[in-house]
Amino acid sequence: MYEFNREEYEKRVKWFTEARFGMFIHWGVYSIPARGEWVKSREKIPDEIYDGYFREFEAKDYDPRKWARLAKEAGMKYAVLTAKHHDGFCLFDSALTDYKSTNAPCGRDLVREYLDAFRAEGLRVGLYYSLLDWHHPDYPHVSDKVHPMRGNPDMTDEGRDFDRYLDYMHGQVRELCTNYGKLDILWFDYSYGEMRGEKWRASELVTMVRELQPGILIDNRLEGSGSEQGSLMTGEPLPYHGDFACPEQIIPPRGLVDKKGRPVVWESCVTMNNNWGFCLSDRKFKPAGMLIKKLVECVSKGGNLLLNVGPDARGNIPEEEERILRRIGEWMKKNGESVYRCGASGLSRPDWGRYTRKDDGTLYCHVFENTVGPLPLIGVGQEDVISARDLATGAELKPKGGWMCSDYPDVAFITLGDDPVLPDPDDTVIRVTLKN
Ligand code: GLC
């Protein structure tokens, strides 16, 4: 039986806390109705109708190498693809079901191709696997809170054998952990009500996963959801604890620490618009500049950002999402140093933006908003600054301001020059080398 060991734990999460930025990919037959991945539940669509999407799923343009290149260009270091979402459709060639991509018109093992493509670009690879299943006959239908057939008076849950479902679910996880080489992340989703922890036979599941894939990171949703961060937070993780907390559609206001005050590894998962799965009518995309700042916010609070894309039914990442990722990539190319292997600075948040800090002590000032006069580094003494550089160009920026700074001897200042318009409209980064 797997047991938590802090030393081993810290070793295995190291790459993850250095990587900071990943791509979440929600893709499946729900991209055909194009109303988000919950469409089957939300609209209570019966199998007979929903199966039509399966019979139509051609995924003609699917070329995961394009996705992988885009992720890499955006500066992402890892990705997580939905191998099975709540609708139960498997994007991999499972021997345990017919409801899989190899039986759909596309006739391909989409997971395998994704893994090959992302690994080829040097990215770490993860798979999302839904604990819920709205296709399996043994998953509770009528009595479940979110199943598409919830409350259906013409149906019964009699004869549904949840243990049989769990055998199936464990079996599929075994397949994923056995047939596809080394996986870096397994992203279970999610627990709710009574459906949590040992209800999933979670200790058994995690023990199996960790045996088959030593070093893999597992999210925390065998015990929680986007809003319950599980036993990692208690400082005494259960056998099925997650390796990281995964707040959803929120960046924790103060980062996360456990009961003993130790920082908890976390990853915020965030959509670019307001849907995970492709949604044709959802045009509310977050501007690239905002997402750059949100990535920096995550890092400044010691966390990661898992930013979602929702490819369409043909397998294309929507143009707007691609454009956003390219802009983030431009910024990352110049400023990635202030994100990778960086974390919280220990200083309070400055008025003009945010700080991130590298483990060697280098401080990065993310200037979102220009100041009148030189930039004050509150928390940093004047004598502590060795040098300051504009990160994008390497240009020297002079520490210490002019006469107007002399009233604040305990604050270091950096002179940015006389142009009130910042060189990077989204985030101008200054690297500050400090005395140890
Ligand atoms: C949720 C949703 C789901 C989405 C996930 C991403 O729990 O059920 O549709 O995949 O969060 O975090």
Short mmCIF file of C-alpha atoms and ligand atoms in Angstrom, two decimals:
data_model
loop_
_atom_site.label_atom_id
_atom_site.label_comp_id
_atom_site.label_asym_id
_atom_site.label_seq_id
_atom_site.Cartn_x
_atom_site.Cartn_y
_atom_site.Cartn_z
CA MET A 1 0.00 0.00 0.00
CA TYR A 2 1.31 3.42 -0.93
CA GLU A 3 2.24 5.68 1.94
CA PHE A 4 3.19 9.33 1.93
CA ASN A 5 6.87 10.11 2.35
CA ARG A 6 7.74 13.79 2.31
CA GLU A 7 11.25 13.39 0.98
CA GLU A 8 10.15 11.34 -2.01
CA TYR A 9 7.21 13.62 -2.49
CA GLU A 10 9.39 16.69 -2.73
CA LYS A 11 11.61 14.98 -5.27
CA ARG A 12 8.75 14.03 -7.51
CA VAL A 13 7.04 17.42 -7.55
CA LYS A 14 10.24 19.32 -8.29
CA TRP A 15 9.92 19.44 -12.10
CA PHE A 16 6.30 20.50 -11.73
CA THR A 17 7.01 23.47 -9.50
CA GLU A 18 9.75 24.54 -11.90
CA ALA A 19 7.60 24.21 -15.01
CA ARG A 20 4.83 26.56 -13.86
CA PHE A 21 2.87 26.64 -17.10
CA GLY A 22 0.90 23.87 -18.80
CA MET A 23 -1.81 23.27 -21.38
CA PHE A 24 -5.11 21.64 -20.50
CA ILE A 25 -6.91 20.11 -23.47
CA HIS A 26 -10.61 19.27 -23.33
CA TRP A 27 -11.61 17.35 -26.39
CA GLY A 28 -14.15 14.69 -27.16
CA VAL A 29 -17.42 14.05 -29.00
CA TYR A 30 -18.98 16.97 -27.08
CA SER A 31 -17.04 19.27 -29.37
CA ILE A 32 -19.67 18.46 -32.04
CA PRO A 33 -22.70 19.90 -30.19
CA ALA A 34 -20.22 22.64 -29.31
CA ARG A 35 -21.97 23.71 -26.13
CA GLY A 36 -19.30 22.69 -23.64
CA GLU A 37 -18.32 19.31 -22.19
CA TRP A 38 -21.27 19.16 -19.78
CA VAL A 39 -23.83 19.32 -22.56
CA LYS A 40 -25.04 15.74 -22.06
CA SER A 41 -25.81 16.40 -18.40
CA ARG A 42 -27.00 19.96 -18.72
CA GLU A 43 -29.46 19.17 -21.47
CA LYS A 44 -30.24 15.65 -20.15
CA ILE A 45 -29.43 14.13 -23.51
CA PRO A 46 -30.25 10.40 -23.69
CA ASP A 47 -27.68 7.91 -25.02
CA GLU A 48 -29.59 7.34 -28.28
CA ILE A 49 -29.13 10.98 -29.22
CA TYR A 50 -25.67 11.48 -27.78
CA ASP A 51 -24.44 8.36 -29.60
CA GLY A 52 -25.07 10.25 -32.84
CA TYR A 53 -22.09 12.47 -32.02
CA PHE A 54 -19.94 9.40 -31.52
CA ARG A 55 -20.97 8.07 -34.95
CA GLU A 56 -20.06 11.42 -36.44
CA PHE A 57 -16.70 11.96 -34.76
CA GLU A 58 -14.20 12.10 -37.63
CA ALA A 59 -11.63 14.47 -36.14
CA LYS A 60 -10.36 15.06 -39.67
CA ASP A 61 -7.84 17.76 -38.85
CA TYR A 62 -6.44 16.14 -35.72
CA ASP A 63 -2.72 16.71 -35.77
CA PRO A 64 -1.45 16.76 -32.22
CA ARG A 65 1.98 17.82 -33.46
CA LYS A 66 0.42 21.21 -34.21
CA TRP A 67 -1.00 21.38 -30.70
CA ALA A 68 2.34 20.38 -29.23
CA ARG A 69 4.24 22.98 -31.24
CA LEU A 70 1.78 25.64 -30.19
CA ALA A 71 2.05 24.66 -26.52
CA LYS A 72 5.81 24.77 -26.76
CA GLU A 73 5.79 28.13 -28.49
CA ALA A 74 3.52 29.50 -25.78
CA GLY A 75 6.18 28.49 -23.28
CA MET A 76 4.19 25.67 -21.76
CA LYS A 77 6.18 22.80 -20.30
CA TYR A 78 3.50 20.15 -19.95
CA ALA A 79 0.04 19.22 -21.09
CA VAL A 80 -2.97 17.30 -19.84
CA LEU A 81 -5.46 15.76 -22.29
CA THR A 82 -8.90 14.37 -21.45
CA ALA A 83 -8.45 10.64 -22.06
CA LYS A 84 -12.03 10.19 -20.84
CA HIS A 85 -14.37 12.96 -19.75
CA HIS A 86 -17.62 12.60 -17.79
CA ASP A 87 -19.51 11.48 -20.92
CA GLY A 88 -17.46 8.28 -20.84
CA PHE A 89 -16.11 8.55 -24.37
CA CYS A 90 -12.56 7.18 -24.45
CA LEU A 91 -9.98 8.84 -26.64
CA PHE A 92 -7.85 5.72 -26.31
CA ASP A 93 -8.06 2.12 -27.42
CA SER A 94 -9.41 0.54 -24.26
CA ALA A 95 -10.05 -3.20 -24.32
CA LEU A 96 -12.80 -2.69 -21.75
CA THR A 97 -15.28 -0.71 -23.83
CA ASP A 98 -16.53 -0.20 -27.37
CA TYR A 99 -17.16 3.46 -26.63
CA LYS A 100 -13.78 4.65 -27.82
CA SER A 101 -12.15 6.67 -30.56
CA THR A 102 -10.84 3.63 -32.41
CA ASN A 103 -14.48 2.63 -33.00
CA ALA A 104 -15.62 6.12 -34.02
CA PRO A 105 -15.21 7.21 -37.66
CA CYS A 106 -11.83 8.74 -36.83
CA GLY A 107 -10.59 5.23 -36.05
CA ARG A 108 -7.48 6.42 -34.22
CA ASP A 109 -6.01 6.12 -30.76
CA LEU A 110 -6.05 9.84 -30.08
CA VAL A 111 -4.28 9.53 -26.75
CA ARG A 112 -1.34 7.65 -28.19
CA GLU A 113 -0.86 10.20 -30.95
CA TYR A 114 -1.09 13.04 -28.47
CA LEU A 115 1.49 11.45 -26.19
CA ASP A 116 3.91 10.83 -29.06
CA ALA A 117 3.53 14.37 -30.37
CA PHE A 118 3.96 16.16 -27.05
CA ARG A 119 6.87 14.00 -25.96
CA ALA A 120 8.54 14.69 -29.31
CA GLU A 121 8.44 18.41 -28.48
CA GLY A 122 10.07 17.71 -25.14
CA LEU A 123 6.93 18.43 -23.13
CA ARG A 124 5.83 16.47 -20.09
CA VAL A 125 2.59 14.60 -20.62
CA GLY A 126 -0.49 14.12 -18.51
CA LEU A 127 -3.87 12.49 -18.89
CA TYR A 128 -7.16 13.58 -17.40
CA TYR A 129 -9.47 10.74 -16.44
CA SER A 130 -13.04 11.29 -15.30
CA LEU A 131 -14.16 9.37 -12.22
CA LEU A 132 -17.73 10.04 -13.28
CA ASP A 133 -19.06 8.14 -16.27
CA TRP A 134 -22.32 9.02 -17.99
CA HIS A 135 -22.08 6.13 -20.43
CA HIS A 136 -21.36 3.15 -18.22
CA PRO A 137 -24.50 1.22 -17.25
CA ASP A 138 -23.28 0.58 -13.72
CA TYR A 139 -22.73 4.22 -12.84
CA PRO A 140 -25.74 5.50 -10.86
CA HIS A 141 -28.16 7.31 -13.15
CA VAL A 142 -31.42 8.32 -11.48
CA SER A 143 -30.08 8.86 -7.98
CA ASP A 144 -26.97 10.74 -9.05
CA LYS A 145 -26.94 14.51 -8.74
CA VAL A 146 -25.39 15.30 -12.09
CA HIS A 147 -25.98 12.30 -14.35
CA PRO A 148 -27.90 13.15 -17.55
CA MET A 149 -30.67 10.75 -16.43
CA ARG A 150 -30.90 12.13 -12.87
CA GLY A 151 -34.41 11.95 -11.48
CA ASN A 152 -35.73 10.22 -14.60
CA PRO A 153 -39.03 8.58 -13.54
CA ASP A 154 -38.82 6.01 -16.36
CA MET A 155 -35.53 4.62 -15.14
CA THR A 156 -34.21 2.82 -12.10
CA ASP A 157 -30.79 2.26 -10.56
CA GLU A 158 -31.72 -1.24 -9.54
CA GLY A 159 -29.25 -3.79 -10.80
CA ARG A 160 -26.54 -1.21 -11.33
CA ASP A 161 -23.45 -2.55 -9.66
CA PHE A 162 -21.11 0.26 -8.66
CA ASP A 163 -18.32 -2.19 -7.84
CA ARG A 164 -18.48 -3.43 -11.39
CA TYR A 165 -18.08 0.16 -12.53
CA LEU A 166 -15.10 0.57 -10.22
CA ASP A 167 -13.48 -2.55 -11.69
CA TYR A 168 -13.95 -1.01 -15.11
CA MET A 169 -12.59 2.37 -14.00
CA HIS A 170 -9.58 0.83 -12.26
CA GLY A 171 -9.05 -1.38 -15.30
CA GLN A 172 -8.95 1.60 -17.62
CA VAL A 173 -6.55 3.45 -15.39
CA ARG A 174 -4.38 0.33 -15.44
CA GLU A 175 -4.50 0.35 -19.24
CA LEU A 176 -3.46 4.00 -19.39
CA CYS A 177 -0.63 3.40 -16.94
CA THR A 178 0.55 0.26 -18.72
CA ASN A 179 0.15 0.74 -22.45
CA TYR A 180 1.36 4.26 -23.06
CA GLY A 181 4.85 4.58 -21.67
CA LYS A 182 5.86 7.02 -18.97
CA LEU A 183 3.16 9.46 -17.90
CA ASP A 184 4.00 12.54 -15.87
CA ILE A 185 0.55 13.44 -14.58
CA LEU A 186 -2.72 11.67 -13.93
CA TRP A 187 -5.54 14.12 -13.45
CA PHE A 188 -8.63 12.49 -11.89
CA ASP A 189 -11.87 14.44 -11.90
CA TYR A 190 -13.76 14.68 -9.46
CA SER A 191 -15.28 13.86 -6.06
CA TYR A 192 -18.66 15.11 -4.88
CA GLY A 193 -21.09 14.30 -2.07
CA GLU A 194 -20.61 10.68 -1.02
CA MET A 195 -18.62 9.99 -4.13
CA ARG A 196 -15.16 10.54 -2.73
CA GLY A 197 -12.10 8.80 -1.34
CA GLU A 198 -12.64 5.13 -0.63
CA LYS A 199 -15.95 5.19 -2.48
CA TRP A 200 -13.65 5.16 -5.55
CA ARG A 201 -11.48 2.52 -3.83
CA ALA A 202 -8.99 5.32 -3.91
CA SER A 203 -6.14 3.81 -1.85
CA GLU A 204 -6.15 0.74 -4.04
CA LEU A 205 -6.26 2.89 -7.19
CA VAL A 206 -3.42 5.16 -6.13
CA THR A 207 -1.28 2.24 -4.99
CA MET A 208 -1.71 0.64 -8.41
CA VAL A 209 -0.94 3.87 -10.26
CA ARG A 210 2.19 4.56 -8.21
CA GLU A 211 3.41 1.00 -8.73
CA LEU A 212 2.90 1.14 -12.49
CA GLN A 213 4.14 4.71 -12.90
CA PRO A 214 6.68 5.55 -10.22
CA GLY A 215 7.20 9.30 -10.13
CA ILE A 216 3.83 10.18 -11.64
CA LEU A 217 1.98 13.16 -10.18
CA ILE A 218 -1.67 12.66 -9.27
CA ASP A 219 -4.08 15.53 -8.72
CA ASN A 220 -6.18 15.74 -5.58
CA ARG A 221 -9.67 15.09 -6.87
CA LEU A 222 -9.98 11.57 -5.56
CA GLU A 223 -10.68 13.45 -2.34
CA GLY A 224 -11.93 16.74 -3.62
CA SER A 225 -12.96 18.90 -6.51
CA GLY A 226 -11.93 22.33 -7.71
CA SER A 227 -12.97 23.70 -4.35
CA GLU A 228 -11.84 21.18 -1.75
CA GLN A 229 -8.12 20.84 -1.62
CA GLY A 230 -7.92 17.57 0.30
CA SER A 231 -5.55 16.10 2.82
CA LEU A 232 -2.43 17.72 1.41
CA MET A 233 -3.73 20.81 3.19
CA THR A 234 -3.80 19.09 6.56
CA GLY A 235 -0.08 18.36 6.47
CA GLU A 236 -0.94 14.70 6.98
CA PRO A 237 -1.77 13.36 3.54
CA LEU A 238 -3.97 10.28 3.22
CA PRO A 239 -2.81 7.33 1.08
CA TYR A 240 -4.80 8.74 -1.83
CA HIS A 241 -3.73 12.34 -1.34
CA GLY A 242 -3.03 14.43 -4.37
CA ASP A 243 0.46 15.62 -5.23
CA PHE A 244 -0.93 19.05 -5.89
CA ALA A 245 -4.04 21.03 -5.14
CA CYS A 246 -6.03 22.15 -8.17
CA PRO A 247 -8.22 25.16 -7.57
CA GLU A 248 -10.49 25.67 -10.56
CA GLN A 249 -11.33 28.99 -12.21
CA ILE A 250 -9.72 30.85 -9.33
CA ILE A 251 -6.24 31.84 -8.26
CA PRO A 252 -6.01 31.35 -4.51
CA PRO A 253 -5.95 34.85 -3.00
CA ARG A 254 -2.97 34.09 -0.78
CA GLY A 255 -1.48 31.00 -2.39
CA LEU A 256 -1.88 27.81 -0.35
CA VAL A 257 -0.21 26.61 2.83
CA ASP A 258 -0.97 23.52 4.88
CA LYS A 259 -2.01 23.53 8.54
CA LYS A 260 1.63 23.59 9.56
CA GLY A 261 2.30 26.63 7.42
CA ARG A 262 4.26 24.80 4.72
CA PRO A 263 3.59 25.92 1.14
CA VAL A 264 1.33 23.49 -0.73
CA VAL A 265 2.03 22.65 -4.37
CA TRP A 266 -0.85 23.90 -6.48
CA GLU A 267 -2.04 24.46 -10.00
CA SER A 268 -4.94 26.69 -10.99
CA CYS A 269 -6.82 25.42 -14.00
CA VAL A 270 -8.37 28.20 -16.00
CA THR A 271 -10.31 28.46 -19.24
CA MET A 272 -9.53 31.08 -21.91
CA ASN A 273 -13.23 31.75 -22.45
CA ASN A 274 -15.84 30.30 -20.08
CA ASN A 275 -15.95 26.70 -21.25
CA TRP A 276 -13.54 23.78 -21.10
CA GLY A 277 -14.91 21.92 -24.10
CA PHE A 278 -15.38 23.72 -27.41
CA CYS A 279 -18.31 26.15 -27.26
CA LEU A 280 -19.13 27.92 -30.49
CA SER A 281 -21.10 30.77 -28.97
CA ASP A 282 -18.68 31.56 -26.15
CA ARG A 283 -16.63 34.46 -27.44
CA LYS A 284 -15.64 35.82 -24.06
CA PHE A 285 -11.92 35.25 -24.35
CA LYS A 286 -9.55 36.62 -21.76
CA PRO A 287 -7.06 38.97 -23.39
CA ALA A 288 -3.53 37.62 -23.73
CA GLY A 289 -2.19 40.42 -21.55
CA MET A 290 -4.52 39.45 -18.77
CA LEU A 291 -3.43 35.82 -18.98
CA ILE A 292 0.24 36.81 -18.88
CA LYS A 293 -0.47 38.70 -15.67
CA LYS A 294 -2.45 35.77 -14.26
CA LEU A 295 0.37 33.38 -14.98
CA VAL A 296 2.70 35.75 -13.15
CA GLU A 297 0.19 35.98 -10.31
CA CYS A 298 0.19 32.19 -9.96
CA VAL A 299 3.98 32.07 -9.86
CA SER A 300 4.16 34.98 -7.41
CA LYS A 301 1.98 32.92 -5.07
CA GLY A 302 3.96 29.72 -5.57
CA GLY A 303 1.62 28.03 -8.03
CA ASN A 304 1.20 26.82 -11.60
CA LEU A 305 -1.24 27.80 -14.32
CA LEU A 306 -2.88 25.08 -16.40
CA LEU A 307 -4.47 27.02 -19.22
CA ASN A 308 -7.18 25.30 -21.20
CA VAL A 309 -7.79 24.96 -24.91
CA GLY A 310 -10.96 23.42 -26.35
CA PRO A 311 -10.30 22.12 -29.87
CA ASP A 312 -13.27 21.96 -32.22
CA ALA A 313 -14.84 18.81 -33.65
CA ARG A 314 -12.32 18.67 -36.48
CA GLY A 315 -9.45 18.85 -34.03
CA ASN A 316 -8.38 22.45 -34.50
CA ILE A 317 -7.55 24.72 -31.61
CA PRO A 318 -9.80 27.77 -32.15
CA GLU A 319 -8.05 30.69 -33.83
CA GLU A 320 -8.60 33.08 -30.93
CA GLU A 321 -6.98 30.62 -28.55
CA GLU A 322 -4.09 30.16 -30.91
CA ARG A 323 -3.61 33.92 -31.19
CA ILE A 324 -3.65 34.30 -27.41
CA LEU A 325 -1.11 31.52 -26.99
CA ARG A 326 1.20 33.04 -29.58
CA ARG A 327 1.19 36.38 -27.78
CA ILE A 328 1.88 34.69 -24.46
CA GLY A 329 4.69 32.87 -26.23
CA GLU A 330 6.27 36.09 -27.47
CA TRP A 331 6.31 37.39 -23.93
CA MET A 332 7.59 34.09 -22.53
CA LYS A 333 10.43 33.96 -25.01
CA LYS A 334 11.81 37.16 -23.54
CA ASN A 335 10.65 36.80 -19.97
CA GLY A 336 10.31 33.08 -19.28
CA GLU A 337 13.28 33.28 -16.95
CA SER A 338 11.03 35.11 -14.48
CA VAL A 339 8.50 32.25 -14.53
CA TYR A 340 10.36 28.93 -14.71
CA ARG A 341 11.96 27.80 -11.46
CA CYS A 342 10.47 30.87 -9.83
CA GLY A 343 8.05 31.23 -6.97
CA ALA A 344 6.88 33.51 -4.21
CA SER A 345 9.27 36.28 -3.20
CA GLY A 346 8.39 36.53 0.47
CA LEU A 347 7.83 40.27 -0.05
CA SER A 348 4.44 41.89 -0.04
CA ARG A 349 2.84 42.78 -3.32
CA PRO A 350 4.10 46.03 -4.82
CA ASP A 351 1.67 48.68 -6.12
CA TRP A 352 3.04 48.50 -9.65
CA GLY A 353 2.77 44.75 -10.24
CA ARG A 354 4.22 41.60 -8.75
CA TYR A 355 7.44 40.01 -7.64
CA THR A 356 8.63 36.53 -8.46
CA ARG A 357 11.86 35.07 -7.13
CA LYS A 358 14.24 32.36 -8.29
CA ASP A 359 15.71 29.92 -5.78
CA ASP A 360 19.15 31.53 -6.24
CA GLY A 361 17.63 34.72 -4.79
CA THR A 362 17.25 36.67 -8.04
CA LEU A 363 14.23 38.93 -7.82
CA TYR A 364 11.99 39.70 -10.80
CA CYS A 365 9.87 42.82 -10.80
CA HIS A 366 6.86 42.44 -13.04
CA VAL A 367 5.82 45.97 -13.83
CA PHE A 368 2.19 46.02 -14.92
CA GLU A 369 1.76 49.73 -14.37
CA ASN A 370 4.33 52.47 -14.57
CA THR A 371 5.19 54.66 -11.62
CA VAL A 372 5.68 58.40 -11.36
CA GLY A 373 9.38 58.67 -10.74
CA PRO A 374 11.62 55.66 -10.09
CA LEU A 375 10.27 52.24 -9.23
CA PRO A 376 10.23 51.57 -5.48
CA LEU A 377 11.20 48.08 -4.33
CA ILE A 378 9.53 47.99 -0.97
CA GLY A 379 11.09 45.30 1.18
CA VAL A 380 14.48 45.64 -0.51
CA GLY A 381 17.09 47.89 1.10
CA GLN A 382 19.19 50.24 -1.05
CA GLU A 383 22.38 48.49 -0.05
CA ASP A 384 21.02 45.10 -1.15
CA VAL A 385 20.76 45.80 -4.86
CA ILE A 386 23.78 44.76 -6.91
CA SER A 387 22.30 45.32 -10.34
CA ALA A 388 19.05 45.68 -12.26
CA ARG A 389 18.42 44.71 -15.89
CA ASP A 390 15.50 45.00 -18.24
CA LEU A 391 14.95 41.28 -18.76
CA ALA A 392 13.70 41.48 -22.34
CA THR A 393 16.74 43.37 -23.64
CA GLY A 394 19.38 42.88 -20.98
CA ALA A 395 19.74 46.65 -20.68
CA GLU A 396 21.13 48.08 -17.47
CA LEU A 397 18.68 49.98 -15.31
CA LYS A 398 20.21 52.22 -12.71
CA PRO A 399 19.50 51.42 -9.10
CA LYS A 400 18.69 54.41 -6.90
CA GLY A 401 16.53 57.27 -8.01
CA GLY A 402 17.16 60.99 -7.76
CA TRP A 403 16.62 63.57 -5.03
CA MET A 404 12.92 62.64 -4.74
CA CYS A 405 13.85 59.26 -3.29
CA SER A 406 15.98 60.57 -0.47
CA ASP A 407 13.05 60.71 1.94
CA TYR A 408 12.76 56.91 1.78
CA PRO A 409 16.18 55.57 2.76
CA ASP A 410 14.87 52.07 3.51
CA VAL A 411 13.50 51.57 0.00
CA ALA A 412 15.60 50.66 -3.02
CA PHE A 413 14.65 52.45 -6.24
CA ILE A 414 15.30 51.62 -9.87
CA THR A 415 15.22 54.17 -12.64
CA LEU A 416 13.31 52.95 -15.66
CA GLY A 417 14.04 55.96 -17.87
CA ASP A 418 11.92 58.91 -18.85
CA ASP A 419 9.39 57.25 -21.15
CA PRO A 420 6.11 56.91 -19.24
CA VAL A 421 5.01 54.17 -21.61
CA LEU A 422 6.43 50.81 -20.55
CA PRO A 423 8.35 48.84 -23.18
CA ASP A 424 6.05 45.85 -22.75
CA PRO A 425 2.42 46.92 -22.40
CA ASP A 426 1.49 43.73 -20.54
CA ASP A 427 4.37 43.12 -18.19
CA THR A 428 7.83 44.68 -18.30
CA VAL A 429 10.16 42.52 -16.25
CA ILE A 430 13.20 43.75 -14.37
CA ARG A 431 15.74 41.32 -13.05
CA VAL A 432 17.25 42.46 -9.79
CA THR A 433 20.37 40.80 -8.45
CA LEU A 434 20.61 41.14 -4.71
CA LYS A 435 23.37 40.66 -2.17
CA ASN A 436 22.90 37.38 -0.37
C1 GLC B 1 -14.75 20.22 -13.55
C2 GLC B 1 -15.71 19.88 -14.61
C3 GLC B 1 -15.08 19.60 -15.87
C4 GLC B 1 -13.71 20.08 -16.15
C5 GLC B 1 -12.86 20.22 -14.95
C6 GLC B 1 -11.59 20.96 -15.17
O1 GLC B 1 -14.76 19.59 -12.41
O2 GLC B 1 -16.58 18.88 -14.24
O3 GLC B 1 -15.92 19.65 -16.92
O4 GLC B 1 -13.11 19.12 -16.91
O5 GLC B 1 -13.52 20.69 -13.89
O6 GLC B 1 -10.99 21.31 -13.98
#
